[in-house]
Amino acid sequence: MTKKIAAKAPKAAPRPADFLLDVHTEPLPARFVASALEQMKNGAAQWLSGKIDCGEVSVSGTLRHLVLTIKAVSPKGRDAFERVKGPKEQAWRTPEGAFTPAAEGFARKHGLSAAELRPEGGVLYAEIHRRGEPAASLLEAMIPELLKSLQFPKFMTWEASGFRFGRPIRALTAVLGDKVVAVELAGVRSGRLVFGHPVLAKAPMSLREVAKHSALLRQGLVIADPAERKAYLLKALELVAKPAGGKAEADEDLIDETTFMVEHPVPVLGKLRDAHLNLPAALLKMVMKKQLKFFPVVGRDGGLLPFFVGVRDGLSSGNALVREGYQRVLEARFNDAAFFVGRDAASSLESKLPLLERVTYQKALGSMAQKAARVEELAAWIGSRLRQTAPVDEQVVARASRLVYADLVTDVVKEFPELQGHMGGVYARKDGLDERVALAVEHFYYPVAAKTPIPATAEGAVTSLAGKLDSLAGCFAAGLIPTGSADPYALRRQALGAIRIILEKQLPLDLEESIAHALALQPVAIADAPKLAAQLADFVWGRAQSLFEEMEYAVDEVRSVRVGALKDFPNAFRRLAALRAVRRDPSFEPLAAAFKRASNILRQSKGEDGGALDRALLRDPAELDLYDALVSAEGAANDRI
């Protein structure tokens, strides 16, 4: 009986596999992490491009983990063909027809024999066909290059090879499919171990499958995905503040920073001492946010409640002890703030003005005292121009504009520059000044961003406008004109702020005239003042154009109101709105087409008959009626323009 032998099944072709790299470091500063992750993502995608086929490249991470994931990496890289130019004809053959040493050396360099070189146009070429390398080999080459390419605000070196990184690398997890990608960098060999929280996690865990990495980290009390960690943090902040009857004031910058300060966020609710609640609320919030990364708790009206939230890393056990520590540290910081306020309040804002002589605004533009004098004069000039059309108390403007920079020499503003203006208003009230003066000083830097409020009062608007126009005129006069994305004096923001103030307060102020006056006050010799004024006017209009386009006005609509816009911005905006409204009328497009056709005819006939139209020469009643209608329409149109 013949025994049947089963045929061997064909070996399955290798399939694409996912790759993961987890760079486990000493704690990185929070501000380092997002940039490093973005660089990893872009750098890996660029390095692999053209070398091997793969799917999505993504990143996640914490202050201790920089994680790169590449989906569906092909088993091997792409085959490559390269054509390299070699020696010229006279150098590659001897008179007897043999290959020269130069030709043979060129061939050897590229792994070929001289006979395999290809002559073309009197030149030898090496045609090199390279088979795609295994994926693991390519990744082994990529990892060191990728990590060496990452840029950090500051670097550290910690071992003999001199490798530089944001913080020391303690472990490398590098897995393709279920296989380790073997590399050694900075004295660390790659493996498959995954390290959780350094204090709370148990032993390192072994990664057998790339898809399980984030679950293993979570098991070790690490939420790897920044978006998931941020959402977890926001929800936890909401829950912990509820018993206090408010919510954690979560501004975006602090949320983002906290997201990269912890791996498993646990909020802790603390209480403020009543003794500190008499300090300005903005100062208390700034101390909490800037110095300690705490979140103030506010009520529905935005007012500060006597609570705060600190965020710890890990578990909620021992929160009572942590709360005590947070409150003790915060109390010390508030005591410092109270000392600063007390020392500042010992003298009036007026008495601080001579100290501005010691503060340089800009070398060519003098001291802050000189800038303050210019702003005071410019504010008075603007007030006089608005005297007949806008209800502005010029005495309030004069008093406020004199004091707007006085808080720059206070201890609180030196410690917290973000409170400039606000503390000026606080100290003005302490000095017993009119509330309108205090409010104008407090709102001097408004609006501080594109969507934030403008000054609340007309006097505050005029004072703030004077400060912005002086800054614009001074920097343009000194040649400090923004180029590209560089804008160290925030002139784009100040120009936009000036436009918003004029528009939202409906101030009929001639900005072209105001710019010329502001330039005339500068302590810098200007070679061609009209030319510079026109340049600055164009700069301001550029910000206005951006604002209108953000409001979804079409580019051609915005450009159509450019003429005369700076002489009366509110009027220009009304024209723009009217144009938008009439453009929606179905009859607008045919009317515009007819107007354009007539304009083209007139342009082509220009010079053939340049004489003015004389009504006395008209005879036909229809001609006379048309002439009168045109004159009437022209007058009505000019009144509206």
XYZ file of C-alpha atoms in Angstrom:
641
model
C 0.000 0.000 0.000
C 1.420 3.342 -1.057
C 1.628 5.915 1.741
C 0.409 9.387 0.778
C 2.588 12.289 1.914
C 0.759 15.566 2.546
C 2.113 18.493 0.560
C 3.643 21.348 2.583
C 1.516 24.469 2.679
C 3.246 27.419 0.969
C 4.857 29.844 3.380
C 2.636 32.894 3.898
C 4.019 36.133 2.503
C 5.005 38.676 5.164
C 2.265 41.190 5.924
C 2.495 44.871 6.830
C 2.940 45.431 10.562
C 2.500 48.363 12.944
C 5.576 49.994 14.480
C 5.882 51.742 17.840
C 8.691 53.773 19.370
C 8.356 54.935 22.992
C 11.177 57.181 24.204
C 11.018 57.036 28.004
C 12.837 60.019 29.551
C 13.373 61.868 32.774
C 10.536 64.438 33.168
C 10.613 66.961 30.323
C 9.450 70.556 30.941
C 5.834 70.823 29.823
C 6.675 73.408 27.162
C 9.084 70.952 25.454
C 6.659 68.108 24.836
C 4.171 69.267 22.174
C 6.941 70.581 19.922
C 9.002 67.390 20.311
C 6.006 65.243 19.364
C 5.280 67.357 16.291
C 8.925 67.112 15.226
C 8.869 63.327 15.698
C 5.779 62.975 13.542
C 7.024 65.191 10.727
C 10.587 63.856 10.887
C 9.519 60.199 10.698
C 7.121 60.832 7.811
C 9.813 62.705 5.902
C 12.512 60.082 6.593
C 10.333 57.177 5.430
C 8.929 58.977 2.390
C 10.101 57.231 -0.769
C 11.908 54.510 1.193
C 9.032 52.292 2.341
C 5.255 52.156 2.125
C 3.345 52.718 5.360
C 0.070 54.000 6.738
C -0.716 56.784 9.190
C 2.097 58.316 11.241
C 0.871 59.530 14.640
C 2.276 60.639 17.992
C 1.175 60.752 21.598
C 3.024 61.439 24.786
C 3.543 62.856 28.234
C 6.351 64.577 30.078
C 8.100 61.160 30.333
C 7.003 59.427 27.116
C 7.457 60.505 23.499
C 5.520 57.924 21.487
C 5.608 57.449 17.706
C 3.254 54.992 15.980
C 3.408 54.041 12.291
C 0.581 51.940 10.908
C 0.922 49.168 8.315
C 4.654 49.320 7.638
C 5.504 47.276 4.518
C 7.716 44.193 5.174
C 10.459 45.677 3.026
C 11.421 48.991 1.537
C 10.971 50.076 -2.043
C 13.441 48.977 -4.692
C 15.491 51.916 -5.867
C 17.167 52.864 -9.122
C 19.902 55.470 -9.234
C 21.895 56.795 -12.186
C 25.217 58.346 -11.161
C 27.284 60.486 -13.513
C 30.947 59.448 -13.792
C 34.141 60.398 -15.705
C 34.148 62.044 -19.117
C 35.022 60.149 -22.295
C 38.697 61.114 -22.417
C 39.185 59.828 -18.878
C 37.460 56.440 -19.050
C 39.337 54.600 -21.833
C 42.998 54.329 -22.786
C 44.046 54.792 -26.434
C 44.062 50.973 -26.655
C 40.390 50.846 -25.592
C 40.931 49.522 -22.071
C 39.193 51.059 -19.057
C 41.300 53.548 -17.127
C 41.908 53.267 -13.366
C 39.492 56.201 -12.931
C 36.693 54.271 -14.646
C 37.442 51.093 -12.678
C 37.536 53.022 -9.391
C 34.229 54.700 -10.180
C 32.659 51.301 -10.916
C 34.016 49.725 -7.707
C 32.685 52.615 -5.669
C 29.170 51.725 -6.794
C 29.532 47.925 -6.597
C 29.858 47.391 -10.345
C 32.505 46.204 -12.798
C 33.808 48.676 -15.365
C 32.097 46.677 -18.116
C 28.721 47.359 -16.457
C 29.099 51.127 -16.799
C 26.938 52.785 -19.447
C 28.449 55.373 -21.838
C 26.208 58.203 -22.993
C 27.093 61.502 -24.597
C 30.793 61.097 -23.892
C 30.207 60.357 -20.185
C 30.148 57.114 -18.166
C 27.119 56.435 -15.947
C 26.690 53.904 -13.168
C 23.162 52.475 -13.142
C 22.519 51.127 -9.667
C 19.564 48.927 -8.768
C 19.054 48.532 -5.037
C 16.657 46.015 -3.585
C 14.440 47.271 -0.806
C 15.807 46.680 2.680
C 13.781 44.862 5.345
C 11.539 47.208 7.323
C 13.381 46.474 10.564
C 16.698 47.538 9.011
C 15.230 50.818 7.804
C 13.691 51.542 11.206
C 16.977 50.724 12.953
C 18.605 53.391 10.787
C 15.772 55.888 11.274
C 15.500 55.871 15.085
C 18.929 57.374 15.940
C 18.700 59.948 13.150
C 15.190 60.947 14.173
C 16.010 61.391 17.864
C 19.219 63.292 17.107
C 17.247 65.690 14.911
C 14.817 66.789 17.653
C 15.332 70.370 18.799
C 14.647 71.527 22.373
C 14.870 74.985 23.991
C 17.625 73.499 26.176
C 19.653 70.292 25.877
C 21.288 67.955 28.381
C 24.212 65.545 28.039
C 24.505 62.809 30.651
C 26.648 59.946 29.334
C 29.997 59.266 27.689
C 28.922 59.421 24.026
C 27.847 63.061 24.415
C 24.345 62.463 23.014
C 22.158 65.578 23.522
C 18.452 65.498 24.340
C 15.890 67.539 26.265
C 16.273 65.229 29.264
C 18.133 61.924 29.816
C 16.679 58.899 28.011
C 16.057 56.001 30.398
C 14.456 53.393 28.109
C 13.559 52.785 24.465
C 10.596 50.629 23.497
C 10.844 49.794 19.778
C 8.554 47.097 18.383
C 7.569 46.220 14.800
C 4.652 43.797 14.836
C 5.757 41.434 17.597
C 9.520 41.844 17.061
C 11.907 44.225 18.803
C 13.712 46.698 16.529
C 17.233 46.554 17.932
C 18.983 49.901 18.424
C 21.347 51.348 21.001
C 21.444 55.055 21.717
C 23.017 57.055 24.555
C 23.924 53.806 26.302
C 20.315 52.544 26.183
C 19.342 49.379 24.286
C 15.851 49.094 22.885
C 13.454 46.424 24.074
C 9.793 45.676 24.586
C 9.396 46.815 28.199
C 6.832 49.564 28.883
C 7.291 51.772 31.949
C 4.271 53.222 33.739
C 4.143 55.945 36.391
C 7.566 56.097 38.104
C 6.118 55.976 41.638
C 2.677 54.410 41.429
C 3.098 51.752 38.728
C 4.282 48.262 39.523
C 7.007 46.500 37.515
C 7.571 47.335 33.816
C 5.240 45.484 31.439
C 6.178 43.565 28.291
C 4.718 44.811 24.994
C 3.794 41.901 22.698
C 1.470 43.802 20.398
C 1.749 47.448 19.325
C -2.000 48.037 19.677
C -1.789 47.231 23.409
C 0.749 49.965 24.225
C -1.662 52.685 25.386
C -3.604 50.135 27.474
C -0.394 49.023 29.186
C 0.503 52.636 29.969
C -2.971 53.272 31.365
C -2.549 50.159 33.505
C 0.583 51.895 34.796
C -1.441 55.088 35.537
C -0.296 56.966 32.432
C -2.801 58.457 29.954
C -0.624 58.622 26.846
C -2.874 60.527 24.428
C -2.699 64.306 25.131
C -6.228 64.906 23.802
C -7.637 62.168 26.040
C -5.635 63.444 29.007
C -6.869 66.991 28.415
C -10.509 65.867 28.230
C -10.025 63.849 31.428
C -8.502 66.902 33.133
C -11.339 69.232 32.084
C -13.994 66.826 33.338
C -12.143 66.288 36.620
C -11.810 70.066 37.134
C -15.532 70.499 36.555
C -16.428 67.821 39.097
C -14.022 68.913 41.836
C -15.144 72.579 41.746
C -18.884 71.831 41.987
C -18.980 71.467 45.794
C -17.510 74.993 46.031
C -20.466 76.361 44.052
C -18.388 77.450 41.075
C -16.109 76.270 38.317
C -12.380 76.200 37.746
C -11.312 79.118 35.539
C -9.610 77.080 32.842
C -7.854 79.319 30.345
C -6.475 77.436 27.362
C -2.779 78.078 27.985
C -2.883 76.775 31.556
C -4.937 73.741 30.526
C -2.440 72.886 27.776
C 0.516 73.328 30.116
C -1.075 71.209 32.842
C -1.877 68.501 30.299
C 1.860 68.033 29.773
C 2.787 68.450 33.449
C 1.007 65.293 34.608
C 0.417 61.783 33.283
C -2.705 60.964 35.305
C -4.297 64.254 36.482
C -5.984 64.348 39.883
C -7.465 67.762 40.868
C -7.416 68.797 44.537
C -9.794 71.497 45.837
C -8.224 73.972 48.270
C -9.475 77.037 50.169
C -8.197 80.620 50.272
C -7.770 82.429 53.580
C -10.177 85.307 54.162
C -7.238 87.574 55.025
C -6.080 87.515 51.410
C -9.427 88.183 49.766
C -8.967 91.961 50.112
C -6.171 91.818 47.521
C -7.140 92.541 43.882
C -8.804 89.441 42.415
C -6.734 89.699 39.224
C -3.550 89.603 41.314
C -4.724 86.555 43.278
C -5.579 84.782 40.026
C -2.215 85.655 38.501
C -0.326 84.299 41.519
C -2.308 81.057 41.331
C -1.968 80.583 37.582
C 1.518 81.847 36.853
C 3.501 80.922 39.948
C 1.800 77.718 41.101
C -0.203 76.512 38.073
C -3.381 76.442 40.174
C -6.863 77.084 38.793
C -8.933 79.822 40.505
C -12.549 78.900 41.247
C -15.060 81.498 40.047
C -18.804 81.955 40.364
C -21.362 82.319 37.591
C -20.595 86.038 37.330
C -16.870 85.361 36.937
C -16.103 86.679 40.413
C -13.396 84.938 42.413
C -14.611 82.480 45.058
C -12.424 81.583 48.083
C -11.294 78.316 46.497
C -8.675 77.038 44.071
C -7.816 73.751 42.352
C -4.329 72.273 42.207
C -3.573 69.276 39.986
C -1.423 66.418 41.229
C -0.141 63.406 39.309
C -1.338 59.915 40.150
C -4.043 58.802 42.577
C -6.447 60.593 44.918
C -5.230 58.861 48.074
C -3.621 61.321 50.474
C -5.403 64.334 48.998
C -5.942 65.894 52.445
C -2.201 66.071 53.012
C -1.626 67.387 49.493
C -4.311 70.046 50.036
C -2.566 71.269 53.182
C 0.698 71.566 51.297
C -0.915 73.458 48.427
C -2.621 75.901 50.812
C 0.585 76.507 52.756
C 2.586 77.284 49.611
C -0.187 79.494 48.228
C -0.403 81.436 51.488
C 3.306 82.248 51.284
C 2.883 83.513 47.724
C -0.109 85.639 48.688
C 1.883 87.129 51.571
C 4.527 88.210 49.042
C 1.822 89.734 46.839
C 0.348 91.598 49.821
C 3.798 92.988 50.612
C 4.177 94.251 47.022
C 0.753 95.908 47.089
C 1.483 97.556 50.430
C 4.767 98.973 49.219
C 3.201 100.218 45.959
C 0.288 101.826 47.812
C 2.635 103.808 50.067
C 2.969 106.432 47.303
C 0.556 107.772 44.691
C 0.659 107.081 40.960
C 1.470 110.748 40.374
C 4.557 110.497 42.586
C 5.806 107.515 40.570
C 5.956 109.424 37.269
C 9.576 110.675 37.666
C 10.699 107.028 37.908
C 9.616 106.523 34.287
C 12.702 108.524 33.246
C 14.754 105.467 34.223
C 12.754 103.094 32.020
C 13.802 102.982 28.357
C 11.002 102.471 25.859
C 13.209 102.185 22.790
C 16.658 103.650 22.219
C 15.619 105.951 19.369
C 12.300 106.871 20.989
C 13.479 107.757 24.477
C 12.246 106.854 27.942
C 8.791 105.830 29.095
C 8.440 109.332 30.577
C 8.909 110.798 27.085
C 6.441 108.315 25.623
C 3.943 109.205 28.365
C 4.258 112.896 27.475
C 3.612 112.144 23.788
C 0.563 110.026 24.619
C -0.784 112.797 26.867
C -0.402 115.368 24.090
C -1.828 113.063 21.416
C -4.822 112.140 23.601
C -5.600 115.840 24.123
C -5.375 116.408 20.365
C -7.729 113.475 19.608
C -10.167 114.732 22.250
C -10.209 118.160 20.633
C -10.933 116.634 17.210
C -13.917 114.739 18.625
C -15.229 117.686 20.647
C -18.102 118.466 18.281
C -19.116 114.901 17.420
C -18.458 112.605 20.401
C -19.174 113.177 24.106
C -15.671 112.929 25.599
C -14.678 114.541 28.903
C -11.327 116.043 27.964
C -10.319 116.626 31.593
C -10.730 112.909 32.338
C -8.697 112.084 29.222
C -5.946 114.495 30.305
C -5.712 113.018 33.814
C -5.852 109.392 32.662
C -3.367 109.782 29.804
C -0.857 111.299 32.226
C -0.973 108.229 34.501
C -1.298 105.271 32.108
C 2.339 104.166 32.380
C 2.870 104.916 36.086
C 2.178 101.329 37.176
C 5.147 100.054 35.133
C 7.432 101.009 38.042
C 5.323 99.261 40.701
C 6.489 96.060 42.384
C 3.385 94.137 41.356
C 3.759 94.912 37.643
C 7.487 94.204 37.750
C 6.614 90.736 39.085
C 3.540 90.284 36.860
C 3.818 92.382 33.658
C 0.492 90.902 32.527
C -1.227 93.132 35.123
C -0.037 96.432 33.622
C -3.000 98.733 33.234
C -5.147 96.727 35.620
C -2.985 97.596 38.615
C -2.864 101.199 37.421
C -6.657 101.268 37.739
C -6.488 99.665 41.194
C -3.964 102.221 42.441
C -5.879 105.120 40.830
C -8.943 104.154 42.874
C -6.770 103.877 45.982
C -5.556 107.430 45.273
C -9.180 108.606 45.265
C -9.290 109.555 41.585
C -12.493 109.812 39.559
C -13.789 106.341 38.594
C -13.732 107.362 34.920
C -10.019 108.145 35.242
C -9.366 104.823 36.996
C -11.321 102.907 34.358
C -9.488 104.642 31.490
C -6.130 103.752 33.088
C -7.262 100.160 33.724
C -8.441 99.705 30.122
C -5.481 101.467 28.502
C -4.115 98.280 26.880
C -7.549 97.046 25.735
C -8.196 95.157 23.527
C -5.419 92.743 24.478
C -6.402 90.230 21.768
C -8.561 90.059 18.654
C -11.738 88.947 20.435
C -11.337 90.666 23.820
C -13.278 93.804 24.905
C -12.318 97.366 23.983
C -12.247 100.158 26.628
C -15.649 100.590 28.250
C -15.818 104.415 28.168
C -15.262 107.085 25.532
C -12.449 108.562 27.654
C -10.800 105.149 27.906
C -11.158 104.691 24.151
C -9.444 108.015 23.375
C -6.623 107.344 25.851
C -6.031 103.812 24.551
C -6.167 105.025 20.955
C -3.504 107.657 21.680
C -1.189 105.018 23.146
C -1.598 102.730 20.146
C -1.092 105.490 17.578
C 2.046 106.701 19.372
C 3.483 103.171 19.385
C 2.718 102.728 15.679
C 4.104 106.127 14.695
C 7.197 105.772 16.889
C 8.157 102.343 15.612
C 7.619 103.322 11.972
C 9.661 106.494 12.498
C 12.469 104.441 14.074
C 12.418 101.936 11.200
C 10.968 99.151 13.370
C 8.443 98.081 10.750
C 7.125 94.490 10.970
C 8.406 92.127 8.297
C 7.063 88.643 7.693
C 5.902 87.084 10.941
C 8.305 89.143 13.088
C 6.494 91.817 15.107
C 8.368 92.363 18.400
C 6.416 95.517 19.296
C 3.006 93.918 18.520
C 2.206 96.638 15.987
C -0.285 94.484 14.088
C -2.242 93.906 17.294
C -2.120 97.617 18.144
C -3.305 98.631 14.673
C -6.187 96.173 14.881
C -7.009 97.449 18.371
C -7.132 101.037 17.110
C -9.484 100.045 14.285
C -11.785 98.124 16.618
C -11.958 101.053 19.061
C -12.878 103.505 16.296
C -15.458 101.161 14.759
C -17.094 99.903 17.942
C -17.183 103.360 19.563
C -18.264 104.946 16.248
C -15.601 107.663 16.527
C -15.584 109.941 13.447
C -11.820 110.420 13.678
C -9.655 111.130 10.636
C -6.966 108.458 11.032
C -4.817 109.838 8.223
C -4.642 113.194 10.013
C -4.079 111.424 13.355
C -1.193 109.373 11.937
C 0.462 112.509 10.553
C 0.119 114.250 13.929
C 1.476 111.229 15.834
C 4.501 111.098 13.505
C 5.134 114.810 14.053
C 5.433 114.194 17.822
C 8.180 111.578 17.494
C 11.768 112.452 18.573
C 13.158 110.954 15.341
C 14.129 112.874 12.209
C 11.882 111.677 9.360
C 13.270 112.224 5.861
C 9.932 112.010 4.030
C 7.055 112.367 6.497
C 4.201 112.187 3.916
C 5.642 108.986 2.449
C 6.026 107.382 5.892
C 2.501 108.477 6.858
C 1.152 106.830 3.705
C 3.117 103.660 4.505
C 1.706 103.559 8.032
C -1.805 104.237 6.722
C -1.453 101.269 4.346
C -0.288 99.123 7.271
C -3.348 100.097 9.323
C -5.630 99.491 6.350
C -4.104 96.020 5.966
C -5.287 95.161 9.485
C -8.729 96.603 8.699
C -8.929 94.535 5.533
C -8.098 91.378 7.520
C -10.776 92.271 10.086
C -13.438 92.799 7.417
C -12.523 89.574 5.633
C -12.798 87.686 8.956
C -16.301 89.158 9.149
C -16.903 87.338 5.824
C -16.961 90.340 3.537
C -15.643 89.521 0.066
C -12.198 90.795 -0.909
C -13.554 92.925 -3.771
C -16.172 94.445 -1.452
C -13.504 95.418 1.076
C -11.226 96.897 -1.580
C -14.079 98.950 -2.990
C -14.330 101.035 0.214
C -10.567 101.660 0.569
C -10.673 105.216 -0.805
C -11.356 107.577 2.083
C -11.735 104.726 4.594
C -9.125 106.027 7.045
C -10.731 109.459 7.108
C -13.923 107.981 8.565
C -13.804 104.271 9.431
C -17.409 104.035 10.710
C -18.599 105.533 7.423
C -16.437 103.086 5.444
C -17.948 100.184 7.356
C -21.475 101.455 6.687
C -20.619 101.643 2.973
C -19.292 98.101 3.144
C -22.446 96.818 4.836
C -24.625 98.675 2.312
C -22.666 97.187 -0.573
C -23.117 93.701 0.870
C -26.868 94.301 1.212
C -27.366 95.641 -2.311
C -25.169 92.927 -3.788
C -27.703 90.346 -2.637
C -30.362 92.055 -4.789
C -30.850 90.112 -8.086
C -30.705 93.381 -10.064
C -27.215 94.221 -8.784
C -25.134 92.062 -11.137
C -26.789 93.309 -14.391
C -26.486 96.905 -13.134
C -22.814 96.390 -12.262
C -22.167 94.835 -15.689
C -23.776 97.833 -17.439
C -21.743 100.255 -15.327
C -18.534 98.374 -16.121
C -19.342 98.425 -19.854
C -19.975 102.179 -19.756
C -16.757 102.743 -17.798
C -14.763 100.768 -20.363
C -16.258 102.797 -23.226
C -15.391 106.062 -21.472
C -11.870 104.838 -20.718
C -11.288 103.923 -24.376
C -12.638 107.263 -25.610
C -10.649 109.331 -23.114
C -8.824 112.135 -24.901
C -11.054 112.148 -27.966
C -13.336 114.758 -26.466
C -12.194 116.025 -23.104
C -14.560 118.995 -22.935
C -17.017 119.409 -20.053
C -20.701 118.847 -20.731
C -22.557 122.185 -21.137
C -26.297 122.082 -20.357
C -26.857 125.185 -22.447
C -25.941 123.249 -25.571
C -28.645 120.629 -24.999
C -31.930 121.033 -26.899
C -33.975 117.842 -26.682
C -36.139 117.602 -23.508
C -35.003 113.994 -23.014
C -31.368 115.165 -23.043
C -32.135 117.849 -20.478
C -34.014 115.402 -18.225
C -31.141 112.909 -18.403
C -28.567 115.603 -17.595
C -30.555 116.835 -14.552
C -31.060 113.269 -13.303
C -27.321 112.557 -13.574
C -26.373 115.721 -11.670
C -28.897 114.920 -8.932
C -27.713 111.310 -8.667
C -24.077 112.409 -8.545
C -24.779 114.761 -5.649
C -26.744 112.137 -3.735
C -24.016 109.541 -4.310
C -21.273 111.916 -3.166
C -23.230 112.686 0.010
C -23.278 108.978 0.831
C -19.628 108.411 -0.038
